[in-house]
DNA sequence: TATTGTTATACTCTATAACTATA
DNA sequence: TATAGTTATAGAGTATAACAATA
C-alpha cells in the first residue's frame, strides 16, 4: 500500500523483477544525467572503458563483453571513431576483424567519465552497508548463473 | 577477467549499475519469454495486475504505479481494452478520468499470467537464500529513497 | 562452413511538448 | 489554473535476418 494515495501495488511488490525494474529505471536516468555533460551515453561509456581495458579488442568480443548483439556495436563504435576517441585498425592476424584502441583523447575522456560515474555510484549506493553490498553482489552473481 | 576468453571487464565489475544492467537484461528477456505465450508484455502484464488490485483506477494513477509517463499508458490500456481484458468507464465523479476495471476475461488472464510469472521468479530467484533475498529487498528499498 | 563487420529493420521501453475537455 | 487523457514525436536500448569479405 502506498500510504499517501491509498493505491496498492502489493501483488507486484513480492516480485523481485518488478522491484529491480523500478530501481534500474532510476539508476539509468541518473547515469544518463551523469554522462550527458561528457556527451556520452551508457553504451558509449561502457564501450570506451572496455576498449581501454582490452587494447586491440574486436567488435564481436566487445559485443560479448557489453551483452549487446553485434549489429548494435557498429553504431556505437562509429560514433566513438567519428569523434576521434577510438581508432579502428585492421587486425593483422585476421583481416575480417578490427583492432580497436583508444586515442589519447579517448583515454582522457574515459578518465573524466569514470570519475563522474564513480561519484554517481557513490551518490546512489553510498548508503548501502558493506554487508548489503556484499549480499547484492552475491545475489547478482548467483543470478548470472541462471541467465 | 573472463577466464575463457582472456578479456577483462574488471573496470566495470566494481560498478553496481553495470552489474544490475546485465541482470536486468537477462531477467527481462526471460520475463518476455514467459509472457509471450499469453500474448502479454512486461508492461501490459503489469497494468493488468495493477488494475485488478485497484478497481476503478485512473490512467494517471496507473502511470504513477507503473513508473511510466502518462502518455505511455494510453497504448497499453488501448491494447488491453481492444482485447476485451479491461473496460474503460467514465469516472462518474470526474468526467475527465476513466475508471479502469478488468473484465472476467481479464481476470482469467491475470490469474494465468501471474502463475507463469511466479514460476519464472522461482526459476530465476529460487536459488537465493532467505537472507540474500532480505538483503536485496532492503537494499532496493534504500535505493528507492535516493531516486 | 563459420565468423567479422555490416545493413536494414523492427520492437520495446522511456520521455517531452502540446492539445482537448473537463475541473 | 490545474488535471486527465490524448496525440505526436523522439531517443535509447535490444533483437533478428541476411549479405560481403575473410577464415
mmCIF file of C-alpha atoms (C1' of nucleotides) in Angstrom:
data_model
loop_
_atom_site.group_PDB
_atom_site.id
_atom_site.type_symbol
_atom_site.label_atom_id
_atom_site.label_comp_id
_atom_site.label_asym_id
_atom_site.label_seq_id
_atom_site.Cartn_x
_atom_site.Cartn_y
_atom_site.Cartn_z
ATOM 1 C CA UNK A 1 0.000 0.000 0.000
ATOM 2 C CA UNK A 2 1.399 3.378 -0.938
ATOM 3 C CA UNK A 3 0.097 5.142 2.099
ATOM 4 C CA UNK A 4 -0.375 8.614 0.681
ATOM 5 C CA UNK A 5 -2.571 7.604 -2.245
ATOM 6 C CA UNK A 6 -4.353 4.538 -0.989
ATOM 7 C CA UNK A 7 -3.236 2.690 -4.129
ATOM 8 C CA UNK A 8 -1.844 -0.793 -3.989
ATOM 9 C CA UNK A 9 0.988 -2.357 -5.901
ATOM 10 C CA UNK A 10 1.124 -5.231 -3.440
ATOM 11 C CA UNK A 11 0.558 -8.018 -5.979
ATOM 12 C CA UNK A 12 3.783 -6.903 -7.679
ATOM 13 C CA UNK A 13 5.865 -5.945 -4.670
ATOM 14 C CA UNK A 14 6.633 -9.580 -3.998
ATOM 15 C CA UNK A 15 8.189 -9.829 -7.469
ATOM 16 C CA UNK A 16 11.897 -9.137 -7.444
ATOM 17 C CA UNK A 17 11.792 -8.420 -11.160
ATOM 18 C CA UNK A 18 9.293 -5.600 -10.628
ATOM 19 C CA UNK A 19 11.430 -4.001 -7.959
ATOM 20 C CA UNK A 20 14.602 -4.408 -9.955
ATOM 21 C CA UNK A 21 12.925 -2.699 -12.902
ATOM 22 C CA UNK A 22 11.988 0.322 -10.796
ATOM 23 C CA UNK A 23 15.498 0.542 -9.401
ATOM 24 C CA UNK A 24 17.066 0.159 -12.822
ATOM 25 C CA UNK A 25 14.902 2.909 -14.329
ATOM 26 C CA UNK A 26 16.112 5.336 -11.678
ATOM 27 C CA UNK A 27 19.723 4.291 -11.890
ATOM 28 C CA UNK A 28 19.707 4.540 -15.658
ATOM 29 C CA UNK A 29 18.197 8.021 -15.627
ATOM 30 C CA UNK A 30 20.785 9.223 -13.105
ATOM 31 C CA UNK A 31 23.598 7.644 -15.111
ATOM 32 C CA UNK A 32 22.337 9.315 -18.292
ATOM 33 C CA UNK A 33 22.356 12.682 -16.499
ATOM 34 C CA UNK A 34 25.853 11.984 -15.231
ATOM 35 C CA UNK A 35 27.211 11.214 -18.697
ATOM 36 C CA UNK A 36 25.316 13.868 -20.662
ATOM 37 C CA UNK A 37 27.771 16.714 -19.958
ATOM 38 C CA UNK A 38 30.516 14.487 -21.382
ATOM 39 C CA UNK A 39 28.405 13.722 -24.437
ATOM 40 C CA UNK A 40 28.359 10.017 -23.604
ATOM 41 C CA UNK A 41 25.556 7.521 -23.156
ATOM 42 C CA UNK A 42 25.558 4.373 -21.088
ATOM 43 C CA UNK A 43 26.615 2.248 -24.039
ATOM 44 C CA UNK A 44 29.257 4.588 -25.449
ATOM 45 C CA UNK A 45 30.775 4.933 -21.987
ATOM 46 C CA UNK A 46 30.783 1.177 -21.500
ATOM 47 C CA UNK A 47 32.450 0.630 -24.864
ATOM 48 C CA UNK A 48 35.074 3.283 -24.123
ATOM 49 C CA UNK A 49 36.080 1.666 -20.860
ATOM 50 C CA UNK A 50 36.109 -1.865 -22.255
ATOM 51 C CA UNK A 51 38.256 -0.926 -25.237
ATOM 52 C CA UNK A 52 40.698 0.791 -22.911
ATOM 53 C CA UNK A 53 40.910 -2.307 -20.727
ATOM 54 C CA UNK A 54 41.354 -4.590 -23.746
ATOM 55 C CA UNK A 55 43.630 -2.991 -26.316
ATOM 56 C CA UNK A 56 43.142 -4.395 -29.817
ATOM 57 C CA UNK A 57 39.654 -5.678 -28.952
ATOM 58 C CA UNK A 58 37.416 -6.729 -31.857
ATOM 59 C CA UNK A 59 33.828 -5.549 -32.209
ATOM 60 C CA UNK A 60 32.483 -9.060 -31.803
ATOM 61 C CA UNK A 61 34.302 -9.521 -28.498
ATOM 62 C CA UNK A 62 33.249 -6.053 -27.419
ATOM 63 C CA UNK A 63 29.637 -7.034 -28.082
ATOM 64 C CA UNK A 64 30.111 -10.097 -25.897
ATOM 65 C CA UNK A 65 31.518 -8.037 -23.035
ATOM 66 C CA UNK A 66 28.727 -5.493 -23.359
ATOM 67 C CA UNK A 67 25.900 -8.037 -23.519
ATOM 68 C CA UNK A 68 24.731 -6.480 -26.771
ATOM 69 C CA UNK A 69 24.221 -8.037 -30.198
ATOM 70 C CA UNK A 70 26.996 -7.452 -32.733
ATOM 71 C CA UNK A 71 24.989 -5.225 -35.061
ATOM 72 C CA UNK A 72 24.327 -2.793 -32.242
ATOM 73 C CA UNK A 73 28.017 -2.272 -31.641
ATOM 74 C CA UNK A 74 28.561 -0.833 -35.096
ATOM 75 C CA UNK A 75 26.841 2.492 -34.462
ATOM 76 C CA UNK A 76 28.484 2.783 -31.056
ATOM 77 C CA UNK A 77 31.997 2.362 -32.434
ATOM 78 C CA UNK A 78 31.097 4.541 -35.434
ATOM 79 C CA UNK A 79 30.249 7.358 -33.078
ATOM 80 C CA UNK A 80 33.349 6.940 -30.927
ATOM 81 C CA UNK A 81 35.577 6.751 -34.018
ATOM 82 C CA UNK A 82 33.962 9.785 -35.649
ATOM 83 C CA UNK A 83 34.688 11.767 -32.502
ATOM 84 C CA UNK A 84 38.322 10.691 -32.532
ATOM 85 C CA UNK A 85 38.031 8.738 -29.300
ATOM 86 C CA UNK A 86 38.596 5.268 -30.732
ATOM 87 C CA UNK A 87 40.728 4.177 -33.647
ATOM 88 C CA UNK A 88 39.827 1.223 -35.856
ATOM 89 C CA UNK A 89 42.765 -0.653 -37.306
ATOM 90 C CA UNK A 90 42.554 -3.869 -39.266
ATOM 91 C CA UNK A 91 43.711 -6.793 -37.184
ATOM 92 C CA UNK A 92 46.860 -8.052 -38.963
ATOM 93 C CA UNK A 93 46.162 -11.615 -37.804
ATOM 94 C CA UNK A 94 42.540 -11.654 -39.034
ATOM 95 C CA UNK A 95 41.683 -9.260 -41.815
ATOM 96 C CA UNK A 96 37.953 -9.606 -41.181
ATOM 97 C CA UNK A 97 38.256 -8.038 -37.746
ATOM 98 C CA UNK A 98 39.095 -4.617 -36.400
ATOM 99 C CA UNK A 99 41.558 -3.998 -33.614
ATOM 100 C CA UNK A 100 40.029 -1.246 -31.507
ATOM 101 C CA UNK A 101 42.059 1.117 -29.361
ATOM 102 C CA UNK A 102 41.544 4.400 -27.561
ATOM 103 C CA UNK A 103 43.189 7.549 -28.836
ATOM 104 C CA UNK A 104 44.793 9.905 -26.301
ATOM 105 C CA UNK A 105 41.566 11.931 -26.400
ATOM 106 C CA UNK A 106 39.613 8.745 -25.764
ATOM 107 C CA UNK A 107 41.760 7.955 -22.744
ATOM 108 C CA UNK A 108 41.304 11.448 -21.341
ATOM 109 C CA UNK A 109 37.531 11.243 -21.753
ATOM 110 C CA UNK A 110 37.463 7.760 -20.237
ATOM 111 C CA UNK A 111 39.261 9.087 -17.177
ATOM 112 C CA UNK A 112 36.938 12.062 -16.740
ATOM 113 C CA UNK A 113 33.827 9.959 -17.321
ATOM 114 C CA UNK A 114 34.929 7.286 -14.885
ATOM 115 C CA UNK A 115 35.392 9.885 -12.167
ATOM 116 C CA UNK A 116 31.880 11.164 -12.827
ATOM 117 C CA UNK A 117 30.447 7.649 -12.832
ATOM 118 C CA UNK A 118 32.170 6.841 -9.562
ATOM 119 C CA UNK A 119 30.599 9.909 -7.982
ATOM 120 C CA UNK A 120 27.247 8.788 -9.373
ATOM 121 C CA UNK A 121 27.698 5.321 -7.868
ATOM 122 C CA UNK A 122 28.732 6.774 -4.519
ATOM 123 C CA UNK A 123 25.714 9.075 -4.546
ATOM 124 C CA UNK A 124 23.291 6.256 -5.270
ATOM 125 C CA UNK A 125 24.848 3.311 -3.497
ATOM 126 C CA UNK A 126 26.910 5.003 -0.809
ATOM 127 C CA UNK A 127 24.178 4.481 1.767
ATOM 128 C CA UNK A 128 24.354 0.703 1.434
ATOM 129 C CA UNK A 129 26.203 -1.033 4.219
ATOM 130 C CA UNK A 130 29.138 -3.248 3.368
ATOM 131 C CA UNK A 131 27.004 -6.259 4.238
ATOM 132 C CA UNK A 132 24.183 -5.130 1.956
ATOM 133 C CA UNK A 133 26.659 -4.501 -0.785
ATOM 134 C CA UNK A 134 28.138 -7.983 -0.412
ATOM 135 C CA UNK A 135 24.685 -9.532 -0.383
ATOM 136 C CA UNK A 136 23.741 -7.777 -3.602
ATOM 137 C CA UNK A 137 26.978 -8.768 -5.260
ATOM 138 C CA UNK A 138 26.482 -12.388 -4.250
ATOM 139 C CA UNK A 139 22.884 -12.410 -5.372
ATOM 140 C CA UNK A 140 23.702 -10.880 -8.746
ATOM 141 C CA UNK A 141 26.461 -13.441 -9.151
ATOM 142 C CA UNK A 142 24.042 -16.265 -8.443
ATOM 143 C CA UNK A 143 21.528 -14.763 -10.788
ATOM 144 C CA UNK A 144 24.015 -14.536 -13.635
ATOM 145 C CA UNK A 145 24.486 -18.287 -13.453
ATOM 146 C CA UNK A 146 20.819 -18.826 -14.252
ATOM 147 C CA UNK A 147 20.566 -16.424 -17.170
ATOM 148 C CA UNK B 1 38.800 -11.439 -16.102
ATOM 149 C CA UNK B 2 36.552 -13.779 -18.025
ATOM 150 C CA UNK B 3 38.823 -16.754 -17.838
ATOM 151 C CA UNK B 4 37.866 -18.495 -21.060
ATOM 152 C CA UNK B 5 38.485 -15.541 -23.335
ATOM 153 C CA UNK B 6 41.195 -13.604 -21.600
ATOM 154 C CA UNK B 7 39.045 -10.489 -21.866
ATOM 155 C CA UNK B 8 38.612 -8.115 -18.979
ATOM 156 C CA UNK B 9 35.574 -6.239 -17.814
ATOM 157 C CA UNK B 10 37.230 -5.527 -14.473
ATOM 158 C CA UNK B 11 36.988 -1.722 -14.676
ATOM 159 C CA UNK B 12 33.201 -2.115 -14.790
ATOM 160 C CA UNK B 13 32.709 -5.037 -12.446
ATOM 161 C CA UNK B 14 33.068 -2.744 -9.445
ATOM 162 C CA UNK B 15 30.096 -0.718 -10.715
ATOM 163 C CA UNK B 16 26.813 -1.900 -9.298
ATOM 164 C CA UNK B 17 24.962 -0.193 -12.127
ATOM 165 C CA UNK B 18 26.818 -2.261 -14.713
ATOM 166 C CA UNK B 19 26.003 -5.499 -12.948
ATOM 167 C CA UNK B 20 22.397 -4.520 -12.398
ATOM 168 C CA UNK B 21 22.072 -3.782 -16.103
ATOM 169 C CA UNK B 22 23.338 -7.240 -17.053
ATOM 170 C CA UNK B 23 20.992 -8.862 -14.557
ATOM 171 C CA UNK B 24 18.057 -6.782 -15.723
ATOM 172 C CA UNK B 25 18.647 -7.649 -19.387
ATOM 173 C CA UNK B 26 18.524 -11.346 -18.566
ATOM 174 C CA UNK B 27 15.512 -11.061 -16.301
ATOM 175 C CA UNK B 28 13.638 -9.015 -18.858
ATOM 176 C CA UNK B 29 14.336 -11.479 -21.662
ATOM 177 C CA UNK B 30 13.173 -14.394 -19.518
ATOM 178 C CA UNK B 31 10.067 -12.494 -18.460
ATOM 179 C CA UNK B 32 9.265 -11.661 -22.082
ATOM 180 C CA UNK B 33 9.552 -15.353 -22.988
ATOM 181 C CA UNK B 34 7.327 -16.227 -20.053
ATOM 182 C CA UNK B 35 4.594 -13.809 -21.113
ATOM 183 C CA UNK B 36 4.788 -14.326 -24.884
ATOM 184 C CA UNK B 37 2.542 -17.430 -24.948
ATOM 185 C CA UNK B 38 -0.109 -15.370 -23.171
ATOM 186 C CA UNK B 39 0.321 -12.538 -25.657
ATOM 187 C CA UNK B 40 1.403 -10.153 -22.898
ATOM 188 C CA UNK B 41 4.435 -7.937 -22.487
ATOM 189 C CA UNK B 42 6.013 -6.734 -19.276
ATOM 190 C CA UNK B 43 4.004 -3.519 -19.309
ATOM 191 C CA UNK B 44 0.661 -4.998 -20.321
ATOM 192 C CA UNK B 45 1.037 -7.632 -17.616
ATOM 193 C CA UNK B 46 1.929 -5.011 -15.037
ATOM 194 C CA UNK B 47 -1.072 -2.891 -15.994
ATOM 195 C CA UNK B 48 -3.390 -5.897 -15.860
ATOM 196 C CA UNK B 49 -2.343 -6.788 -12.334
ATOM 197 C CA UNK B 50 -2.449 -3.225 -11.060
ATOM 198 C CA UNK B 51 -5.917 -2.582 -12.441
ATOM 199 C CA UNK B 52 -7.132 -5.789 -10.838
ATOM 200 C CA UNK B 53 -5.688 -4.741 -7.493
ATOM 201 C CA UNK B 54 -7.171 -1.232 -7.767
ATOM 202 C CA UNK B 55 -10.674 -1.377 -9.227
ATOM 203 C CA UNK B 56 -11.744 1.908 -10.811
ATOM 204 C CA UNK B 57 -8.141 3.061 -11.192
ATOM 205 C CA UNK B 58 -7.493 6.057 -13.461
ATOM 206 C CA UNK B 59 -4.824 6.024 -16.147
ATOM 207 C CA UNK B 60 -2.857 8.769 -14.429
ATOM 208 C CA UNK B 61 -2.688 6.805 -11.191
ATOM 209 C CA UNK B 62 -1.859 3.667 -13.132
ATOM 210 C CA UNK B 63 1.055 5.519 -14.725
ATOM 211 C CA UNK B 64 2.274 6.514 -11.271
ATOM 212 C CA UNK B 65 2.151 2.930 -10.033
ATOM 213 C CA UNK B 66 3.916 1.686 -13.150
ATOM 214 C CA UNK B 67 6.687 4.317 -13.099
ATOM 215 C CA UNK B 68 5.781 5.266 -16.646
ATOM 216 C CA UNK B 69 4.793 8.623 -18.093
ATOM 217 C CA UNK B 70 1.062 9.138 -18.692
ATOM 218 C CA UNK B 71 1.252 9.179 -22.491
ATOM 219 C CA UNK B 72 2.811 5.726 -22.498
ATOM 220 C CA UNK B 73 -0.140 4.268 -20.624
ATOM 221 C CA UNK B 74 -2.580 5.125 -23.412
ATOM 222 C CA UNK B 75 -1.385 2.499 -25.878
ATOM 223 C CA UNK B 76 -1.148 -0.097 -23.117
ATOM 224 C CA UNK B 77 -4.739 0.388 -21.995
ATOM 225 C CA UNK B 78 -5.841 0.670 -25.639
ATOM 226 C CA UNK B 79 -4.437 -2.771 -26.291
ATOM 227 C CA UNK B 80 -5.940 -4.323 -23.172
ATOM 228 C CA UNK B 81 -9.328 -2.746 -23.904
ATOM 229 C CA UNK B 82 -9.284 -3.807 -27.563
ATOM 230 C CA UNK B 83 -8.691 -7.387 -26.442
ATOM 231 C CA UNK B 84 -11.601 -7.210 -24.049
ATOM 232 C CA UNK B 85 -9.421 -7.601 -20.962
ATOM 233 C CA UNK B 86 -10.001 -4.150 -19.475
ATOM 234 C CA UNK B 87 -13.074 -1.964 -19.597
ATOM 235 C CA UNK B 88 -12.895 1.824 -19.629
ATOM 236 C CA UNK B 89 -15.789 3.583 -17.968
ATOM 237 C CA UNK B 90 -16.023 7.277 -17.332
ATOM 238 C CA UNK B 91 -15.477 8.072 -13.690
ATOM 239 C CA UNK B 92 -18.841 9.476 -12.528
ATOM 240 C CA UNK B 93 -17.104 11.724 -10.002
ATOM 241 C CA UNK B 94 -14.620 13.225 -12.517
ATOM 242 C CA UNK B 95 -15.688 13.136 -16.138
ATOM 243 C CA UNK B 96 -12.134 13.763 -17.353
ATOM 244 C CA UNK B 97 -10.943 10.445 -15.959
ATOM 245 C CA UNK B 98 -11.539 6.818 -16.774
ATOM 246 C CA UNK B 99 -12.356 4.182 -14.186
ATOM 247 C CA UNK B 100 -10.489 1.086 -15.318
ATOM 248 C CA UNK B 101 -11.566 -2.431 -14.399
ATOM 249 C CA UNK B 102 -10.797 -5.948 -15.517
ATOM 250 C CA UNK B 103 -13.371 -7.933 -17.417
ATOM 251 C CA UNK B 104 -13.884 -11.584 -16.492
ATOM 252 C CA UNK B 105 -11.538 -12.487 -19.357
ATOM 253 C CA UNK B 106 -9.012 -10.033 -17.974
ATOM 254 C CA UNK B 107 -9.216 -11.632 -14.548
ATOM 255 C CA UNK B 108 -8.734 -15.092 -16.016
ATOM 256 C CA UNK B 109 -5.696 -13.970 -17.997
ATOM 257 C CA UNK B 110 -4.277 -12.158 -14.967
ATOM 258 C CA UNK B 111 -4.529 -15.361 -12.975
ATOM 259 C CA UNK B 112 -2.853 -17.485 -15.646
ATOM 260 C CA UNK B 113 -0.122 -14.914 -16.239
ATOM 261 C CA UNK B 114 0.602 -14.500 -12.560
ATOM 262 C CA UNK B 115 1.102 -18.236 -12.205
ATOM 263 C CA UNK B 116 3.546 -18.167 -15.104
ATOM 264 C CA UNK B 117 5.379 -15.157 -13.679
ATOM 265 C CA UNK B 118 5.654 -16.805 -10.295
ATOM 266 C CA UNK B 119 7.233 -19.849 -11.912
ATOM 267 C CA UNK B 120 9.606 -17.507 -13.748
ATOM 268 C CA UNK B 121 10.563 -15.792 -10.491
ATOM 269 C CA UNK B 122 11.073 -19.110 -8.744
ATOM 270 C CA UNK B 123 13.244 -20.331 -11.624
ATOM 271 C CA UNK B 124 15.430 -17.226 -11.547
ATOM 272 C CA UNK B 125 15.472 -16.292 -7.902
ATOM 273 C CA UNK B 126 14.738 -19.592 -6.212
ATOM 274 C CA UNK B 127 18.411 -20.201 -5.549
ATOM 275 C CA UNK B 128 18.714 -17.095 -3.381
ATOM 276 C CA UNK B 129 18.767 -17.779 0.330
ATOM 277 C CA UNK B 130 16.220 -16.097 2.544
ATOM 278 C CA UNK B 131 18.990 -13.888 3.903
ATOM 279 C CA UNK B 132 20.115 -12.870 0.435
ATOM 280 C CA UNK B 133 16.555 -12.168 -0.507
ATOM 281 C CA UNK B 134 16.056 -9.956 2.537
ATOM 282 C CA UNK B 135 19.308 -8.137 1.850
ATOM 283 C CA UNK B 136 18.280 -7.396 -1.710
ATOM 284 C CA UNK B 137 14.860 -6.216 -0.622
ATOM 285 C CA UNK B 138 16.420 -3.916 1.959
ATOM 286 C CA UNK B 139 18.973 -2.596 -0.466
ATOM 287 C CA UNK B 140 16.382 -1.900 -3.163
ATOM 288 C CA UNK B 141 14.277 -0.140 -0.565
ATOM 289 C CA UNK B 142 17.195 2.075 0.418
ATOM 290 C CA UNK B 143 17.979 2.724 -3.191
ATOM 291 C CA UNK B 144 14.426 3.826 -3.946
ATOM 292 C CA UNK B 145 14.786 6.567 -1.374
ATOM 293 C CA UNK B 146 17.620 8.125 -3.342
ATOM 294 C CA UNK B 147 15.970 8.024 -6.754
ATOM 295 C "C1'" DT C 1 31.210 -23.918 -43.199
ATOM 296 C "C1'" DA C 2 31.886 -20.446 -39.869
ATOM 297 C "C1'" DT C 3 32.947 -15.783 -38.409
ATOM 298 C "C1'" DT C 4 33.580 -10.351 -38.747
ATOM 299 C "C1'" DG C 5 31.603 -6.409 -39.742
ATOM 300 C "C1'" DT C 6 27.705 -4.518 -41.839
ATOM 301 C "C1'" DT C 7 22.928 -3.034 -43.413
ATOM 302 C "C1'" DA C 8 18.296 -2.995 -42.770
ATOM 303 C "C1'" DT C 9 14.678 -3.395 -39.895
ATOM 304 C "C1'" DA C 10 11.589 -3.731 -36.016
ATOM 305 C "C1'" DC C 11 10.062 -3.915 -31.313
ATOM 306 C "C1'" DT C 12 10.066 -2.326 -26.637
ATOM 307 C "C1'" DC C 13 10.629 0.945 -23.334
ATOM 308 C "C1'" DT C 14 11.075 5.697 -21.864
ATOM 309 C "C1'" DA C 15 10.482 10.765 -22.294
ATOM 310 C "C1'" DT C 16 8.702 15.552 -23.669
ATOM 311 C "C1'" DA C 17 5.703 19.052 -25.670
ATOM 312 C "C1'" DA C 18 1.310 20.420 -26.736
ATOM 313 C "C1'" DC C 19 -3.564 19.797 -27.437
ATOM 314 C "C1'" DT C 20 -8.845 18.913 -25.603
ATOM 315 C "C1'" DA C 21 -12.039 18.530 -22.240
ATOM 316 C "C1'" DT C 22 -13.083 18.865 -18.028
ATOM 317 C "C1'" DA C 23 -12.270 20.589 -13.113
ATOM 318 C "C1'" DT D 1 -5.019 27.407 -13.220
ATOM 319 C "C1'" DA D 2 -4.562 22.696 -12.986
ATOM 320 C "C1'" DT D 3 -5.501 17.898 -14.143
ATOM 321 C "C1'" DA D 4 -6.938 13.517 -17.262
ATOM 322 C "C1'" DG D 5 -6.487 11.624 -21.383
ATOM 323 C "C1'" DT D 6 -4.559 12.112 -25.804
ATOM 324 C "C1'" DT D 7 -1.542 12.841 -29.988
ATOM 325 C "C1'" DA D 8 2.723 13.211 -31.977
ATOM 326 C "C1'" DT D 9 7.277 12.517 -31.745
ATOM 327 C "C1'" DA D 10 11.812 11.241 -30.424
ATOM 328 C "C1'" DG D 11 15.507 8.769 -28.324
ATOM 329 C "C1'" DA D 12 17.585 4.775 -26.304
ATOM 330 C "C1'" DG D 13 18.191 0.008 -25.918
ATOM 331 C "C1'" DT D 14 17.608 -4.628 -27.711
ATOM 332 C "C1'" DA D 15 16.851 -8.203 -31.279
ATOM 333 C "C1'" DT D 16 16.816 -10.896 -35.854
ATOM 334 C "C1'" DA D 17 17.802 -11.920 -40.742
ATOM 335 C "C1'" DA D 18 20.802 -11.610 -44.434
ATOM 336 C "C1'" DC D 19 24.857 -10.159 -47.064
ATOM 337 C "C1'" DA D 20 30.068 -9.451 -48.433
ATOM 338 C "C1'" DA D 21 34.659 -10.370 -47.153
ATOM 339 C "C1'" DT D 22 37.606 -13.339 -44.932
ATOM 340 C "C1'" DA D 23 38.885 -17.539 -42.357
#
